[in-house]
Coordinates of C-alpha atoms in Angstrom, one line a residue:
Chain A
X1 CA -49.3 -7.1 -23.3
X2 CA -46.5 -7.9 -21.1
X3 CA -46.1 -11.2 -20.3
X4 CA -46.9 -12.1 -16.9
X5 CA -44.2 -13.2 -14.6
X6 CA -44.3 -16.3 -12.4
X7 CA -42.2 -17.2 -9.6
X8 CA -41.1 -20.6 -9.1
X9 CA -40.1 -22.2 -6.0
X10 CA -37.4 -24.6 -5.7
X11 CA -38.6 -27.6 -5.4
X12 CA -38.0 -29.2 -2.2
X13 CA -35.7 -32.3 -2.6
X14 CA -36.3 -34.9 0.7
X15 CA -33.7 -37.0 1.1
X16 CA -33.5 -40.3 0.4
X17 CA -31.7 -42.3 2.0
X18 CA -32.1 -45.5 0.9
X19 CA -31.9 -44.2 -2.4
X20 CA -27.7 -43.5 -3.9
X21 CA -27.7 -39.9 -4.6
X22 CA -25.9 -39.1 -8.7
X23 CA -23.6 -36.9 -6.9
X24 CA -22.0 -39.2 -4.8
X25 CA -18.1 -39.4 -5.6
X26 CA -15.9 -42.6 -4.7
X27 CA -13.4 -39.8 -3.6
X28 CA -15.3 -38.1 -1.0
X29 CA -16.0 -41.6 1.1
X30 CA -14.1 -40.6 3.9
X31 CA -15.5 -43.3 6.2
X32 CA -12.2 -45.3 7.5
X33 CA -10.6 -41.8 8.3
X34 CA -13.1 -40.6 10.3
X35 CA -13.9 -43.8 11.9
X36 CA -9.5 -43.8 12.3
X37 CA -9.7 -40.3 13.8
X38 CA -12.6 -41.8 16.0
X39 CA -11.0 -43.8 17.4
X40 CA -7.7 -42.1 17.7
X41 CA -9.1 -39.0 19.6
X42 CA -12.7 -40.0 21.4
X43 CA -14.4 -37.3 21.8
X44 CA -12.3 -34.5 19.7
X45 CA -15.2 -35.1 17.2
X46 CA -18.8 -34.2 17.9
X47 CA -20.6 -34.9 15.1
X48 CA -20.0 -36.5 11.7
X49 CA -22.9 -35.7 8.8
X50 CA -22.9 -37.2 5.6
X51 CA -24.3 -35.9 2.3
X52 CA -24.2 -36.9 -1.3
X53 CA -21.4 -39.2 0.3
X54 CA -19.3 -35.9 1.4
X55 CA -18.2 -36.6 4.7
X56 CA -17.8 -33.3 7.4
X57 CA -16.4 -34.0 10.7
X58 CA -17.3 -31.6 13.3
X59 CA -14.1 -31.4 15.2
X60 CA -13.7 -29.7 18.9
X61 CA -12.2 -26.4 18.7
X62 CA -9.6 -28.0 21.6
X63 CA -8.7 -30.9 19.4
X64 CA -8.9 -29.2 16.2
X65 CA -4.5 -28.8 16.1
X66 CA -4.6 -32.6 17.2
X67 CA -7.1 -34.2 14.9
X68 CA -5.1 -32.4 11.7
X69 CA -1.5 -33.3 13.3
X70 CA -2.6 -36.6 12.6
X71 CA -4.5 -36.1 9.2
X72 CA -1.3 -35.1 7.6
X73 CA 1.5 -37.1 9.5
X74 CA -0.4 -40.7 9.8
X75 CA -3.2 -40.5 7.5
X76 CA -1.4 -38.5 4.7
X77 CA -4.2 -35.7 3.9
X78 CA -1.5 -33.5 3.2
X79 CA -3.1 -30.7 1.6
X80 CA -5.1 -27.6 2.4
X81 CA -7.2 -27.2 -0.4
X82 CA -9.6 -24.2 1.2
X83 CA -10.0 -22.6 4.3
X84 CA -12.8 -20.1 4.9
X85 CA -15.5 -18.6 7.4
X86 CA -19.2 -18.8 7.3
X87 CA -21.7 -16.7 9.5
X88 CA -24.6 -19.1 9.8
X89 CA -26.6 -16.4 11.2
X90 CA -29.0 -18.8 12.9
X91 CA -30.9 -18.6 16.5
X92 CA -29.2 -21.4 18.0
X93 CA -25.3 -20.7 18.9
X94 CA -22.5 -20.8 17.8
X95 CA -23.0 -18.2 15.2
X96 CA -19.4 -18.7 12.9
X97 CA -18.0 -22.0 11.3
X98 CA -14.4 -22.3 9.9
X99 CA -14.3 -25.1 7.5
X100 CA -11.1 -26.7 6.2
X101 CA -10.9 -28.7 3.0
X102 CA -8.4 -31.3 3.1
X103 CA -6.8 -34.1 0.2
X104 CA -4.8 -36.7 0.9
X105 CA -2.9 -36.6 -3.0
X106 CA -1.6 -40.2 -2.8
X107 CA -5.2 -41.6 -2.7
X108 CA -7.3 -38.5 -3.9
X109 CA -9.9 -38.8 -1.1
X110 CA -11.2 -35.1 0.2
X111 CA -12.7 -34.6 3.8
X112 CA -14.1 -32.0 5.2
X113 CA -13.6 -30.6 8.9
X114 CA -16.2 -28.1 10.3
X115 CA -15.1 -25.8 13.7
X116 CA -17.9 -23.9 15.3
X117 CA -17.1 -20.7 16.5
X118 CA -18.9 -18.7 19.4
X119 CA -19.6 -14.9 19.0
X120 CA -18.5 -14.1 22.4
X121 CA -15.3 -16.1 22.1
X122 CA -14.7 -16.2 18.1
X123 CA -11.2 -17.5 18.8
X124 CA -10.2 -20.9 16.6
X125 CA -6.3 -22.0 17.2
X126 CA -4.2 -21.6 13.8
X127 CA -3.0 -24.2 11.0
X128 CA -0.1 -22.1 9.8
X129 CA 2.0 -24.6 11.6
X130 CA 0.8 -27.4 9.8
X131 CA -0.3 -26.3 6.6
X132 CA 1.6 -23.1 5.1
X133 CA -1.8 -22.7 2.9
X134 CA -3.8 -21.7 5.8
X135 CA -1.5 -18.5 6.2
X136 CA -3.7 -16.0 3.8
X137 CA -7.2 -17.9 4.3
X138 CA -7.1 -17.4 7.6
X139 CA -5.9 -13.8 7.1
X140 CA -9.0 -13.6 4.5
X141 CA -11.4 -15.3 7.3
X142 CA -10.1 -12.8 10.2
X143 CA -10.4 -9.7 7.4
X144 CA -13.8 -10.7 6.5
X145 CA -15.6 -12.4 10.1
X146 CA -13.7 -10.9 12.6
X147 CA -12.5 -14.4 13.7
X148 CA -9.3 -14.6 15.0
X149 CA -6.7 -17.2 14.9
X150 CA -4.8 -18.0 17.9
X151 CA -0.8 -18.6 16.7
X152 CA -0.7 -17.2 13.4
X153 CA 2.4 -15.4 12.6
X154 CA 0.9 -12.5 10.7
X155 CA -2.8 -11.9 11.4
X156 CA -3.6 -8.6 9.3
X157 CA -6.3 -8.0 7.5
X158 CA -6.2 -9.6 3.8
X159 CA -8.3 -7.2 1.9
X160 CA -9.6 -4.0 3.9
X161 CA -7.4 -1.1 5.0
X162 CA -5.7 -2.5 8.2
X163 CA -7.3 1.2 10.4
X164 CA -11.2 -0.2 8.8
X165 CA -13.2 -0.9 11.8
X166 CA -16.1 -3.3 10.3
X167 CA -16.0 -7.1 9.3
X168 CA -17.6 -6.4 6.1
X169 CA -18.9 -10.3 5.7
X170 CA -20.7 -10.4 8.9
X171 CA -24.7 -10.3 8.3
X172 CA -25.0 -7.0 9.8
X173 CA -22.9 -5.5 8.2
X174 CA -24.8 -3.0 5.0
X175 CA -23.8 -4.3 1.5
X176 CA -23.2 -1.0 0.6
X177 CA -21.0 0.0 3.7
X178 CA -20.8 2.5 6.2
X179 CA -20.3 6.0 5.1
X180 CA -17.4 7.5 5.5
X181 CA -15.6 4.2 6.7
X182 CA -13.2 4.0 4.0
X183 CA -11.0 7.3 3.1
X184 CA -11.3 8.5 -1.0
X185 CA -8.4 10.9 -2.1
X186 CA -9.4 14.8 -1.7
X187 CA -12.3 16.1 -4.6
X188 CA -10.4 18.9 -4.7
X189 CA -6.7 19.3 -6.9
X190 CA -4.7 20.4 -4.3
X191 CA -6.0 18.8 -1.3
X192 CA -3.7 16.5 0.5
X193 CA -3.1 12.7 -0.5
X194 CA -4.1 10.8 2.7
X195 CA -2.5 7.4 2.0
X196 CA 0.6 7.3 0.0
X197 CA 0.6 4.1 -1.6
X198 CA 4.9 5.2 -3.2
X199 CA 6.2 6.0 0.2
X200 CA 9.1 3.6 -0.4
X201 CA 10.3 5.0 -3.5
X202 CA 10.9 8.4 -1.4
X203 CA 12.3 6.1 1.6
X204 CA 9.4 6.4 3.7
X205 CA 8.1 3.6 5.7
X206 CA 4.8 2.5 3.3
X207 CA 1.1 2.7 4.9
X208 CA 0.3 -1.0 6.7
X209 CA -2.5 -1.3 4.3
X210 CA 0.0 -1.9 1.3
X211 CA 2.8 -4.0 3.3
X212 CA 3.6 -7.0 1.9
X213 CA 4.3 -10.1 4.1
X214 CA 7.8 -11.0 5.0
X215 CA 9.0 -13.4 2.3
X216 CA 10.8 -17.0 3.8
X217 CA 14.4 -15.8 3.2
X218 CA 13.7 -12.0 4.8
Chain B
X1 CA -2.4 28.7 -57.8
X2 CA 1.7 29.9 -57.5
X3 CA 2.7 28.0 -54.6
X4 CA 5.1 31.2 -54.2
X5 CA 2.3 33.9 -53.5
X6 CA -0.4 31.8 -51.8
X7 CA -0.8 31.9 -48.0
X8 CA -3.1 30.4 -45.2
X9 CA -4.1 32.0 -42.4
X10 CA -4.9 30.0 -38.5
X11 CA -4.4 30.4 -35.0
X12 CA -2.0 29.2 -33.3
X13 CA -4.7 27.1 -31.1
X14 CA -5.7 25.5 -34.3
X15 CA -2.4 24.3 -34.4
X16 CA -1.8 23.4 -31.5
X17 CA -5.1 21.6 -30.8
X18 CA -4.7 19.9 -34.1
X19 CA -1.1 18.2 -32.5
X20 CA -2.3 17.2 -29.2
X21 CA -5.6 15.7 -30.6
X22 CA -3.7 13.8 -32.8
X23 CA -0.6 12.4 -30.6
X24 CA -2.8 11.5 -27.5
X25 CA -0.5 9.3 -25.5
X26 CA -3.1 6.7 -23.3
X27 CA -1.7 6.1 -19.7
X28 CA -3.7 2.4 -19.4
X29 CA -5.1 2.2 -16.0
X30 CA -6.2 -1.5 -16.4
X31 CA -7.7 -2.9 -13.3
X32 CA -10.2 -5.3 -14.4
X33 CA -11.6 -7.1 -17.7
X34 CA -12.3 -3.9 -19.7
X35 CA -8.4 -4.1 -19.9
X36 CA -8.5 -6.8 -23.0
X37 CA -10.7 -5.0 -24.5
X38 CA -8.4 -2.1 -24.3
X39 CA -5.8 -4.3 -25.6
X40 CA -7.7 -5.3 -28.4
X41 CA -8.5 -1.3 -28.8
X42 CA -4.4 -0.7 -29.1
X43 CA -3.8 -4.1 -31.1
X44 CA -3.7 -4.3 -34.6
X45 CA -7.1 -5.3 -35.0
X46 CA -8.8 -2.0 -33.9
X47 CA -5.3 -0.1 -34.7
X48 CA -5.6 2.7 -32.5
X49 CA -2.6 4.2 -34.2
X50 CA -5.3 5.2 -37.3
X51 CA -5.9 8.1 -34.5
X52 CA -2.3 8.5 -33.2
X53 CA -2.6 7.2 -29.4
X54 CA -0.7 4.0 -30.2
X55 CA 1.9 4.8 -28.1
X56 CA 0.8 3.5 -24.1
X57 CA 2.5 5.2 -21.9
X58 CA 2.8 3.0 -18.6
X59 CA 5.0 6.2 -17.2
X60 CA 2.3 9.0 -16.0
X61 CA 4.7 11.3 -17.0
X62 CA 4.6 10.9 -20.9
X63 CA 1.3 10.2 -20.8
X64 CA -2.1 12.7 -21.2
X65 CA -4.8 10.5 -21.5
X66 CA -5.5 8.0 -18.3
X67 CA -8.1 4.9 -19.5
X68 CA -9.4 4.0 -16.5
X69 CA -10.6 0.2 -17.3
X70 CA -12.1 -1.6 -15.0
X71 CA -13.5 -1.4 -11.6
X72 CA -12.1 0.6 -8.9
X73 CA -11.4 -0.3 -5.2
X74 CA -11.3 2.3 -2.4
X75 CA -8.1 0.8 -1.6
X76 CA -6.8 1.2 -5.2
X77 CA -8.4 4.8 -5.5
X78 CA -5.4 6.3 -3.7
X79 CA -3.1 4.9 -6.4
X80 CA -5.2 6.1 -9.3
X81 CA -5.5 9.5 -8.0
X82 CA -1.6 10.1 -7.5
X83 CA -0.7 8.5 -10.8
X84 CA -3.3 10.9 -12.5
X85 CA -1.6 13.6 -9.7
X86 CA 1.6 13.3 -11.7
X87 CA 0.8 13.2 -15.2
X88 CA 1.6 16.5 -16.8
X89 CA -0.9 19.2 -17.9
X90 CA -2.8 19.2 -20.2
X91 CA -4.4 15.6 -19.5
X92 CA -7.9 13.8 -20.3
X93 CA -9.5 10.9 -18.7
X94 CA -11.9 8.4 -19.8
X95 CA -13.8 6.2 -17.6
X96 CA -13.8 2.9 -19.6
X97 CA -17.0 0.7 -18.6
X98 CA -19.9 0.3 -16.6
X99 CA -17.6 -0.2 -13.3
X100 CA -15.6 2.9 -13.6
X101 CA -18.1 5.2 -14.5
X102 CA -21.1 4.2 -11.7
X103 CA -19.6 1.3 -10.4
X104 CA -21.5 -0.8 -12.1
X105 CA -22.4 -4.4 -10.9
X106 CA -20.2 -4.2 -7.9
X107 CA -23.1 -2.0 -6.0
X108 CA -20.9 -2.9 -2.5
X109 CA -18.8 -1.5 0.3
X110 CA -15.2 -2.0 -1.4
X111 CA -15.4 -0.5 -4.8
X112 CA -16.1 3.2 -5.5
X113 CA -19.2 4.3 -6.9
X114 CA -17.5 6.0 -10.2
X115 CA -14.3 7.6 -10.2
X116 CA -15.3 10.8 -10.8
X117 CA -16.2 10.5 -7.0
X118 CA -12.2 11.6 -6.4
X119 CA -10.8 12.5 -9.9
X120 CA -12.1 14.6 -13.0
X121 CA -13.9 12.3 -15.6
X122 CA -14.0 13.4 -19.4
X123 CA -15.7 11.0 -21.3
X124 CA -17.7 7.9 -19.9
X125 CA -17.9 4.5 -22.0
X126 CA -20.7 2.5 -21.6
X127 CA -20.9 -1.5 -21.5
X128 CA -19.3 -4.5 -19.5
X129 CA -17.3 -4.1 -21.1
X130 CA -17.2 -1.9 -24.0
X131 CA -16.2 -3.1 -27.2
X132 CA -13.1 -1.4 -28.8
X133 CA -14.9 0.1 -31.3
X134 CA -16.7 1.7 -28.4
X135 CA -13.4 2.7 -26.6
X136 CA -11.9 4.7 -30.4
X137 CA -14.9 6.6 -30.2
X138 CA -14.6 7.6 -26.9
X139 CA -11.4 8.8 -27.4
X140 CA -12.8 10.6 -30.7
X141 CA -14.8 12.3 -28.6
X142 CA -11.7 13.5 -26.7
X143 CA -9.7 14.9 -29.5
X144 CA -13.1 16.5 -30.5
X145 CA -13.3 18.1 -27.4
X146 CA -9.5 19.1 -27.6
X147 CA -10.0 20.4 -31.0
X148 CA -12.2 22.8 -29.5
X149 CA -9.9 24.0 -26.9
X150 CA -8.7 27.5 -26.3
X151 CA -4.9 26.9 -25.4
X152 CA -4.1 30.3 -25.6
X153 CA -5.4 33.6 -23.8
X154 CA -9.1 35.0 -24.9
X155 CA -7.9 37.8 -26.7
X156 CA -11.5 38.9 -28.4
X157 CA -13.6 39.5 -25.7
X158 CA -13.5 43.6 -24.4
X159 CA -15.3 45.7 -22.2
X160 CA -16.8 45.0 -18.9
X161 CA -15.6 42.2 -16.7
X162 CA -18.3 39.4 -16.8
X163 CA -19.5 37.8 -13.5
X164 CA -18.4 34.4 -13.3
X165 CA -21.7 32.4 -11.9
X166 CA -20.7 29.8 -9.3
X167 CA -20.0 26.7 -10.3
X168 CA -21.7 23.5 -8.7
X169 CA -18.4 22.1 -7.1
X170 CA -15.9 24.4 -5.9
X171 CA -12.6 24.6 -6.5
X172 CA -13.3 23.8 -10.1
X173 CA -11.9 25.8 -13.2
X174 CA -13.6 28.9 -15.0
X175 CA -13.8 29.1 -18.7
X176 CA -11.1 32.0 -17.7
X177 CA -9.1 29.5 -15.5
X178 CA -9.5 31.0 -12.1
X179 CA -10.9 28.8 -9.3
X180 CA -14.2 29.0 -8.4
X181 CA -14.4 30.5 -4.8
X182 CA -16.0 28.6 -1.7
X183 CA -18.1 31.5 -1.2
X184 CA -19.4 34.7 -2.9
X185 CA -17.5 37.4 -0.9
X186 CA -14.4 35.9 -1.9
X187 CA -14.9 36.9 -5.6
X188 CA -15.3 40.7 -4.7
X189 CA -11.7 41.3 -5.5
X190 CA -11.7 39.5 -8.7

């Protein structure tokens, strides 16, 4: 007999909030910044929310340039750890949120900024300028969400073929794609080679889809 | 015996079997993870020179054997199918792992679903990855199949012309070498 399979819920966790959760880190007690950034730019930042001591500021997408000018040149958060998009997928709008994961190295305290994105205008300003980190993530975020990001240098798409028309990591998308959306070589021996990925070693111009970015010095 | 007097008779497919089968030259197509493994295969561990295809080739055109480890994107596919484009006839492929064969685990837009879906496949290795025990006997299989090659023209078959039945997939190879045509009428003149 097989044995019969049983299928467990998660047990729901309520919070407690008088209670100190194990979780909680020294490092990601952000409090004095945000309270600093509070004060420094009222109303750049709409809500705060605080779990398992993380701290996420929910910052304007107007202000967001602002609030992380002053992160790394007064408050010393100099580092972009991580960058990336999320489709929340929920009924109330906005639908996207960018979140950026930023240290400060000298004291090792982490906070946590959270942009919410409209699907009508998924626009959010770029922190190339700022942080040279952000270059590829927000390429990555734009490949995969379709969000675009005003003021980056070189906004192609970081892993799909730059001609693919989808966003392959929005909810609608299928997980197994859309047929016939990205080009395979011929079945047959002597069909033609569609994309020639050596184009440059026979001084041709290479396909976009395998162009490197310009390096610093180029 | 007199070693004067005595003589052995073959073809000259024996022969020439027996040397490819036994100087296979791998072309490594790592992509992913199965690639240690095939590292392990060509390291003295495993010693894939037992079976003469210790020599990898990273040039496609010294090479006759692509190992196609790993899992394959459709981005990537273009790259695979011109390197195996310019390897030299006669060539073998085997496609190492769960990933290159059926695509395995990564059941998603970005990674093709086997590469047989754009290049000809010989011999498929199971596992995630294969061990390199599994990979020598994958490429035992290969020098089996080349040992039972005809290199050479079909010189005992006579009489009547046989009717070559269509093949599945067009445009592949008859057991005479000829191209299967798109369509019946084509073949009259054949």
């Amino acid at each position: 007999m097989p044995e019969t399979l049983k299928f467990h819920f998660t047990p729901v966790d309520e919070a407690r909030a008088e209670e100190k959760n194990v979780h909680e880190k020294a490092s990601t007690n952000v409090a004095d910044t945000v309270e600093v950034l509070q004060g420094q730019f009222p109303g750049a930042i709409a809500k705060v929310s605080v779990y398992a001591g993380e701290y996420t500021a929910f910052v304007k997408r107007e202000s967001l340039l602002q609030v992380c000018t002053a992160l790394k040149e007064t408050l010393g958060f100099t580092y972009l750890v991580d960058l990336a998009g999320v489709d929340r997928f929920c009924e109330d709008a906005p639908r996207y949120e960018v979140y950026y994961a930023i240290v400060n190295l000298d004291t090792g305290k982490r906070l946590r900024l959270k942009v919410l994105v409209d699907e009508e205008d998924a626009v959010v300003p770029s922190l190339t300028g700022l942080f040279k980190a952000a270059d590829w993530n927000e390429r990555e975020c734009y490949d995969m969400l379709g969000i675009r990001f005003e003021g980056h240098p070189d906004l192609r798409r970081m892993y799909m073929p730059e001609d693919f028309a989808y966003h392959p990591q929005r909810k609608e998308f299928p997980l197994l794609g859309i047929p016939g959306s990205l080009p395979l070589p011929p079945r047959v021996p002597e069909g033609e080679l569609t994309m020639d990925p050596f184009a440059a070693a026979r001084s041709g111009s290479p396909a976009k889809s395998y162009q490197e970015p310009k390096g610093e010095d180029a | 015996m007199n070693s004067t007097t005595g003589y052995l008779t073959t073809t000259v497919d024996a022969v020439v079997n027996w040397a490819r089968s036994n100087s296979l030259m791998p072309m490594p197509m790592g992509l992913a993870c199965c690639a240690i493994e095939m590292m392990a295969f060509g390291g003295p561990k495993y010693d894939v020179g037992r079976f003469g295809s210790e020599a990898m080739r990273f040039s496609p055109r010294q090479a006759d054997l692509m190992i196609i480890a790993g899992w394959c994107s459709y981005k990537m596919s273009h790259a695979i199918r011109r390197v195996w484009d310019q390897m030299a006839d006669p060539k073998w492929c085997i496609a190492m792992g769960a990933c290159a064969s059926s695509g395995g685990m990564h059941r998603c837009y970005g990674v093709v679903q086997g590469v047989d879906n754009f290049m000809p496949v010989d011999v498929y290795i199971p596992g995630c990855p294969p061990r390199p025990e599994a990979v020598i006997h994958a490429l035992m299989d290969i020098q089996e199949k080349i040992r039972n090659e005809y290199s050479v023209t079909q010189d005992y078959t006579s009489g009547q012309k046989e009717i070559v039945e269509l093949s599945a997939r067009p445009g592949s190879l008859t057991v005479e070498g000829r191209k299967v045509a798109l369509d019946a009428s084509s073949l009259a003149d054949a």
